[in-house]
mmCIF file of C-alpha atoms in Angstrom:
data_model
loop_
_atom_site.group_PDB
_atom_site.id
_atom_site.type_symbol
_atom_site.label_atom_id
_atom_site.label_comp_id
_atom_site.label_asym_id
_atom_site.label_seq_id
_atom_site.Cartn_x
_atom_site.Cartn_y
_atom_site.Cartn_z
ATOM 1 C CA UNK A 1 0.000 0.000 0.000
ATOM 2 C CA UNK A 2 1.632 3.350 -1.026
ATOM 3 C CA UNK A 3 2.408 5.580 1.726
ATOM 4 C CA UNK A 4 3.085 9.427 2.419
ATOM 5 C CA UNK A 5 4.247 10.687 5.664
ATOM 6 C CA UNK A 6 4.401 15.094 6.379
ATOM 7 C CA UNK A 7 6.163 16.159 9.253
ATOM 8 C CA UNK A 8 5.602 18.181 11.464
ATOM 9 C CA UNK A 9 1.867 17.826 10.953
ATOM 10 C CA UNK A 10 1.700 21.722 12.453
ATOM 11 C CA UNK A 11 3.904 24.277 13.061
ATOM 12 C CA UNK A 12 3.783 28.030 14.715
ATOM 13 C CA UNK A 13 6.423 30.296 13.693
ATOM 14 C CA UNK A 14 6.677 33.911 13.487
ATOM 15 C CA UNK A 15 6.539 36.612 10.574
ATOM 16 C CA UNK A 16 9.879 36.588 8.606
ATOM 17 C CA UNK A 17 11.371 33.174 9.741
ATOM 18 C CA UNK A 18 11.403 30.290 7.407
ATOM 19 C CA UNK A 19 10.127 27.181 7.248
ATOM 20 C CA UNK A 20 10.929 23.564 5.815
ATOM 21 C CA UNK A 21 8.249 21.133 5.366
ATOM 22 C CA UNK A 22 9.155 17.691 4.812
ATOM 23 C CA UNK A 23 7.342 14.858 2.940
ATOM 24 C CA UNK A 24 8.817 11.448 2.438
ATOM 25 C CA UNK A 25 6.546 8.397 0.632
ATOM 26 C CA UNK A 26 6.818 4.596 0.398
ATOM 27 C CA UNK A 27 5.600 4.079 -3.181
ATOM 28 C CA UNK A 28 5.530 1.373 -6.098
ATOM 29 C CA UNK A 29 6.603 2.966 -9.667
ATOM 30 C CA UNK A 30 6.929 6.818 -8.596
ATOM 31 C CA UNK A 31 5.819 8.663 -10.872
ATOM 32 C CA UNK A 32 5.925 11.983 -9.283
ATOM 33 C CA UNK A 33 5.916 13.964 -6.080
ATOM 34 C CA UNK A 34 3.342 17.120 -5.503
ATOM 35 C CA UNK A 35 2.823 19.825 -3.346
ATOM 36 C CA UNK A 36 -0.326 22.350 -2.566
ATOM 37 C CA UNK A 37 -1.537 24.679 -0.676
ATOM 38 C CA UNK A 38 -4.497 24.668 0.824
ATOM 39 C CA UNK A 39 -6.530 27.784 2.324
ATOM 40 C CA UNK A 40 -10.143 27.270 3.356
ATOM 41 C CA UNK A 41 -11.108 25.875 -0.245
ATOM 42 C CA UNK A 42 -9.723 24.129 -2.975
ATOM 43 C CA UNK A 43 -6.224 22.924 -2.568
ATOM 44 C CA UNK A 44 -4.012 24.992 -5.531
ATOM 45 C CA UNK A 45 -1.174 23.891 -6.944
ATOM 46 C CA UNK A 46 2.455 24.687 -5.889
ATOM 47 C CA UNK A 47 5.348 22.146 -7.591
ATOM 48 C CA UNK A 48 5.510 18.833 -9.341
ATOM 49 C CA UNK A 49 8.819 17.086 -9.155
ATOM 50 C CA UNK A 50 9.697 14.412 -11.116
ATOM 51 C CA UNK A 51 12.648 12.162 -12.075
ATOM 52 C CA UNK A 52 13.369 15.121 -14.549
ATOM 53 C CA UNK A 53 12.366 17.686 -12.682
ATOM 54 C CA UNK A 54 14.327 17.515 -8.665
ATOM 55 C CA UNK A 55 14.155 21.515 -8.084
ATOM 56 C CA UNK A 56 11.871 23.885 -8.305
ATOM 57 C CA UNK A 57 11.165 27.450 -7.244
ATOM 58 C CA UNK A 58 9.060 30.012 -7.481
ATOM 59 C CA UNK A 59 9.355 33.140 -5.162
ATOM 60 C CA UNK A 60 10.051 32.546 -1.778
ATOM 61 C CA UNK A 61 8.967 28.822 -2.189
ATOM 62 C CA UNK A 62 11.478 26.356 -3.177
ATOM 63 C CA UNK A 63 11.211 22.161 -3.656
ATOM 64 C CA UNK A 64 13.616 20.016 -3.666
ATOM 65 C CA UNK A 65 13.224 15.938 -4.410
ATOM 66 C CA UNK A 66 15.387 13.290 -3.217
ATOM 67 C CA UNK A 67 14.864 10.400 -4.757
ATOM 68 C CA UNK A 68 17.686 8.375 -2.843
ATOM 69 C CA UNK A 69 16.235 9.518 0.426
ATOM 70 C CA UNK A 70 12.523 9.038 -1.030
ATOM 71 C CA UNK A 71 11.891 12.446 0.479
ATOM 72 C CA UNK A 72 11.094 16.194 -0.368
ATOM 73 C CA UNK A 73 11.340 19.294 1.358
ATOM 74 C CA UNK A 74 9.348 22.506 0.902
ATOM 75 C CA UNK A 75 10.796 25.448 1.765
ATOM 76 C CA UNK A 76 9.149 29.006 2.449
ATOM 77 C CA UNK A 77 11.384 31.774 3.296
ATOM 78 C CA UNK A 78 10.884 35.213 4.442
ATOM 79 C CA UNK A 79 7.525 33.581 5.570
ATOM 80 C CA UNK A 80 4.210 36.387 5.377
ATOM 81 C CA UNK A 81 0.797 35.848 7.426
ATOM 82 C CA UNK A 82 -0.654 35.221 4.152
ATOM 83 C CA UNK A 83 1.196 31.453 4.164
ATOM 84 C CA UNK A 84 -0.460 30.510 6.468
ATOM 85 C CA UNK A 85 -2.565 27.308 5.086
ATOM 86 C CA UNK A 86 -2.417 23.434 5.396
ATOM 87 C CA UNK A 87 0.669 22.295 2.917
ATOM 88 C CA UNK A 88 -0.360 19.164 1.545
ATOM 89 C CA UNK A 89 2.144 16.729 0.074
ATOM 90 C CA UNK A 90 0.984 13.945 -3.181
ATOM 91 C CA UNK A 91 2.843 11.385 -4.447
ATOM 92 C CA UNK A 92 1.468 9.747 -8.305
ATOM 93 C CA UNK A 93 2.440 6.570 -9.029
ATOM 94 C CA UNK A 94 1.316 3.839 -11.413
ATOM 95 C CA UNK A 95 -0.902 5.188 -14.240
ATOM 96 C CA UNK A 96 -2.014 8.698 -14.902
ATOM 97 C CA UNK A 97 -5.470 7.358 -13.467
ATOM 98 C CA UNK A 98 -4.838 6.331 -10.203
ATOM 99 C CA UNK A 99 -5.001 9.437 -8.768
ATOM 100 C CA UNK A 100 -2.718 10.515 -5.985
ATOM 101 C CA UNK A 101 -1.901 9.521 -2.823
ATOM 102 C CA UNK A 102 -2.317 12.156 -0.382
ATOM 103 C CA UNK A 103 -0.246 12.498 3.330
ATOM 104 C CA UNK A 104 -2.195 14.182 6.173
ATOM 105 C CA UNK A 105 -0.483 17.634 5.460
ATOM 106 C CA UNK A 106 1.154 20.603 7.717
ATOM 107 C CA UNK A 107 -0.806 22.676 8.642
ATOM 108 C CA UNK A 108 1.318 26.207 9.110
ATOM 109 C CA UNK A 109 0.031 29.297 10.849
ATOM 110 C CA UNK A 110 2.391 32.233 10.794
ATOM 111 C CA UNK A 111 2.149 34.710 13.573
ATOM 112 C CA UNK A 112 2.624 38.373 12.730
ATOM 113 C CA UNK B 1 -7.968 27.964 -17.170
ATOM 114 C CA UNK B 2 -9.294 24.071 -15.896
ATOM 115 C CA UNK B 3 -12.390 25.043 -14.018
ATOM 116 C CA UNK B 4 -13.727 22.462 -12.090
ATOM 117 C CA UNK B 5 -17.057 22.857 -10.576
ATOM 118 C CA UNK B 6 -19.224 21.276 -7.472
ATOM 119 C CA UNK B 7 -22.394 22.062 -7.249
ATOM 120 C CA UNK B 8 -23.002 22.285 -3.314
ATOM 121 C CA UNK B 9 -20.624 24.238 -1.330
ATOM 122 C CA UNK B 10 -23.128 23.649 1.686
ATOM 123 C CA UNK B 11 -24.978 20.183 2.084
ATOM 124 C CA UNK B 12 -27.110 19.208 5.906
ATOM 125 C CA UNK B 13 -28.818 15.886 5.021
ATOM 126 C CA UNK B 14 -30.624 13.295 7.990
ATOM 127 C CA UNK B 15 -29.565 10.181 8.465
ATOM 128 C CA UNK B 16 -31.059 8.128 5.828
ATOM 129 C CA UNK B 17 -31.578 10.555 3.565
ATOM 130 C CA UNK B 18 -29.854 9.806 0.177
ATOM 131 C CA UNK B 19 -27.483 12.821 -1.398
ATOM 132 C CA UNK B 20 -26.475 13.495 -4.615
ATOM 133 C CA UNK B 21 -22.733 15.260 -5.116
ATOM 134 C CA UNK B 22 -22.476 16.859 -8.605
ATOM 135 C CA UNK B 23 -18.903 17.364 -10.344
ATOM 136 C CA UNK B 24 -18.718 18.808 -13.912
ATOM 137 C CA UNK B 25 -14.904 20.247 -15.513
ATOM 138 C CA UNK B 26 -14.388 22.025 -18.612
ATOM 139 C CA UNK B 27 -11.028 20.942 -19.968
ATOM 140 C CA UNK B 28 -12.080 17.893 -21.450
ATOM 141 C CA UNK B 29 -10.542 15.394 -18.825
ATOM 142 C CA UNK B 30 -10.285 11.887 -19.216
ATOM 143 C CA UNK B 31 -9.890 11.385 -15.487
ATOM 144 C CA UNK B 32 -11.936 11.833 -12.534
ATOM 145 C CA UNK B 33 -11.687 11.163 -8.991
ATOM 146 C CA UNK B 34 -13.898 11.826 -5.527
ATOM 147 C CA UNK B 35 -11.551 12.446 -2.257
ATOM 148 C CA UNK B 36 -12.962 13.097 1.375
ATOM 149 C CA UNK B 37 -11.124 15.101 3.403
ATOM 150 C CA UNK B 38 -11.230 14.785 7.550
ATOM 151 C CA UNK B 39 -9.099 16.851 9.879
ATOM 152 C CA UNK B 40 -6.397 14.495 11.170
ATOM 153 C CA UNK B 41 -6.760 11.853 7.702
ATOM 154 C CA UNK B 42 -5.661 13.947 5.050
ATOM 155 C CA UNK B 43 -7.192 13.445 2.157
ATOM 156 C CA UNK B 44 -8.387 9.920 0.203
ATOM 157 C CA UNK B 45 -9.689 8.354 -2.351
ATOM 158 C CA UNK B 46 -13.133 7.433 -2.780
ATOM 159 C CA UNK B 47 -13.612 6.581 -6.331
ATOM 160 C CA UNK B 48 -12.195 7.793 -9.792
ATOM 161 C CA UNK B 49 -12.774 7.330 -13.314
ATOM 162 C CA UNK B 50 -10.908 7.124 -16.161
ATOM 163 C CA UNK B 51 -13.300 6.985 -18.978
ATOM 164 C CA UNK B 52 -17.076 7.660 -19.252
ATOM 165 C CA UNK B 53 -18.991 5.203 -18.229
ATOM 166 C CA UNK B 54 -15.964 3.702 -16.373
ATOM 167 C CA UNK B 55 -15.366 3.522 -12.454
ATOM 168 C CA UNK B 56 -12.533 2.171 -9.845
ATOM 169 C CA UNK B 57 -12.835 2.396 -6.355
ATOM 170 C CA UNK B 58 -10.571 4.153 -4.169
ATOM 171 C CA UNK B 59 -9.418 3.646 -0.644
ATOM 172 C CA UNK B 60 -12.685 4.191 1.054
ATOM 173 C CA UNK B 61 -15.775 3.298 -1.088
ATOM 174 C CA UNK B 62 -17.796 1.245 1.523
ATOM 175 C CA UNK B 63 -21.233 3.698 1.330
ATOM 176 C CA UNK B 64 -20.448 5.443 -1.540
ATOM 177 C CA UNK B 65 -21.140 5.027 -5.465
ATOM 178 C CA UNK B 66 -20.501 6.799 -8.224
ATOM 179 C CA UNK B 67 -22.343 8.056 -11.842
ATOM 180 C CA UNK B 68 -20.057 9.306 -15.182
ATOM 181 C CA UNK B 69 -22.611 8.946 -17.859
ATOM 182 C CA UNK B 70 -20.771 12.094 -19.558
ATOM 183 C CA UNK B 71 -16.884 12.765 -19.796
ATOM 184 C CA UNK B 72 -17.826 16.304 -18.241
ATOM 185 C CA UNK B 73 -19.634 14.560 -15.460
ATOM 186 C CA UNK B 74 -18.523 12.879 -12.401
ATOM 187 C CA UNK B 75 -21.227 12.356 -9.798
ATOM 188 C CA UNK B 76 -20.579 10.742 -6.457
ATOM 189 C CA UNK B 77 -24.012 8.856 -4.351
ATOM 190 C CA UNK B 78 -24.609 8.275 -0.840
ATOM 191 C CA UNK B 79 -27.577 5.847 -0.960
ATOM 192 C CA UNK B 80 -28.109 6.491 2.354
ATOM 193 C CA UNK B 81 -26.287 9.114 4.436
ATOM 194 C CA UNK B 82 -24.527 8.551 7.854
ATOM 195 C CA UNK B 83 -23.514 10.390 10.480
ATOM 196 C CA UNK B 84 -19.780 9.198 10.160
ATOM 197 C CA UNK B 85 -19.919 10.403 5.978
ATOM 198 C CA UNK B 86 -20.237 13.844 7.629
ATOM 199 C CA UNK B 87 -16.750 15.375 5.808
ATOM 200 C CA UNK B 88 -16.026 18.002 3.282
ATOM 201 C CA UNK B 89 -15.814 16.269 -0.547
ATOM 202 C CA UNK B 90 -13.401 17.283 -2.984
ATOM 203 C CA UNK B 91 -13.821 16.218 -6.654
ATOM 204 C CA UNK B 92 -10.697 16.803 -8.835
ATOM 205 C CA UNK B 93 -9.725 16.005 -12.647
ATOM 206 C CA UNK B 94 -7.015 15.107 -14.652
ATOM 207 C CA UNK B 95 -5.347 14.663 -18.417
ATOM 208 C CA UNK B 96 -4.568 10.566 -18.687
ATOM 209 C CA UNK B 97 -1.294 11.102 -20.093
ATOM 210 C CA UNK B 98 -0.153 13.904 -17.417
ATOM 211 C CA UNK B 99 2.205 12.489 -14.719
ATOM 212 C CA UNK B 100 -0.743 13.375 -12.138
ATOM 213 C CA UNK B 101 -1.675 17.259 -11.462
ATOM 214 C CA UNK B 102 -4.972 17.044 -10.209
ATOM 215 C CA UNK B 103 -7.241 20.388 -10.753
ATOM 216 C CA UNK B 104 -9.790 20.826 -7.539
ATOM 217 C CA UNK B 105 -13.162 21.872 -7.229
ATOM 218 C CA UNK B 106 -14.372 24.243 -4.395
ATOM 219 C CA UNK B 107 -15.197 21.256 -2.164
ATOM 220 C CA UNK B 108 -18.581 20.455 -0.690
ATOM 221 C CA UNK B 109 -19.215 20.473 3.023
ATOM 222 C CA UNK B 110 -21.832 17.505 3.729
ATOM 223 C CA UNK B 111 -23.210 17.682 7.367
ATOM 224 C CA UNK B 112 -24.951 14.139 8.201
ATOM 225 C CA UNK B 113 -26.960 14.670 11.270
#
């Protein structure tokens, strides 16, 4: 049975600080490791790393895949109140239809 | 942009009762799938599709089935609601040939009570 694991599964921090998220999955043929963020709605896309893809960034948030370790990290720098969300991590394996398998997320509440 | 659209934000049903969940995207995705999401469980899978007419079940299905008589379409059943189905339900889509971005709807909050 596939598994993903988030740690910490919350986390407080203040205004400014950063943060590292970390995600690591037990999986049969990996296809590819997700992150979003979720608010009080939909959860909206952040990264997709793949075999060909182990780094990613965009503004303050950064991904990083270790395929060795069977672990990713997400990292949030300079962190704003408006990060605060749960951080959910999905791993895709098998065939496009499968779906994903989701861990139980982070859920990250920064303090102004 | 994918827009993928649930038709009740807002659901309170009675035990019993049976509830319809209504899921329609616009991009022309093969695949479909139904999640529930509980604080403390993360999210899983109820059931997914990959074709019209088609349907696989998920992690949790016990209680649950699910409709895709058009590709557009992805409806998900309680034949009779329980108090322990109470749970916010996210329907999300997906190209067969991606490597697995799924697009989410808004969610639906079902209250059994």
């Amino acid at each position: 049975e596939d598994k993903v694991v988030q740690s910490p599964l919350s986390l407080v921090v203040h205004e400014g600080d950063t943060v590292t998220l970390n995600c690591s999955y037990e999986v049969t043929n990996f296809r590819s490791l997700l992150w979003y963020k979720q608010e009080k709605k939909a959860p909206t896309f952040l990264f997709m790393l793949t075999s060909s893809g182990i780094e990613k960034k965009s503004g303050r948030l950064s991904s990083i895949l270790d395929k060795k370790e069977l672990s990713s990290i997400l990292n949030i720098t300079a962190t704003q109140t408006g990060d605060s969300a749960i951080y959910l991590c999905a791993v895709g394996s098998g065939g496009g239809a499968d779906g994903l398998t989701f861990g139980k997320g982070t859920h990250l509440i920064i303090q102004p | 942009d994918v827009k993928v659209t649930q038709s009740s934000r807002y659901l309170v049903k009675r035990t019993g009762e049976k509830v319809f969940l209504e899921c329609v995207q616009d991009m022309d995705h093969e695949n479909m799938f139904w999640y529930r999401q509980d604080p403390g469980l993360g999210l899983r899978l109820i059931y997914f599709s990959y074709d019209v007419k088609m349907k696989e079940k998920g992690d949790i299905p016990e209680g649950y089935s699910v409709s895709r008589e058009k590709k557009e379409r992805f409806s998900l059943i309680l034949e009779s609601a329980s108090t322990n189905q109470t749970s916010m339900y996210l329907c999300a889509s997906s190209f067969s040939h991606d490597t697995g971005e799924l697009f989410f709807g808004e969610g639906s909050r079902l209250t059994v009570l």
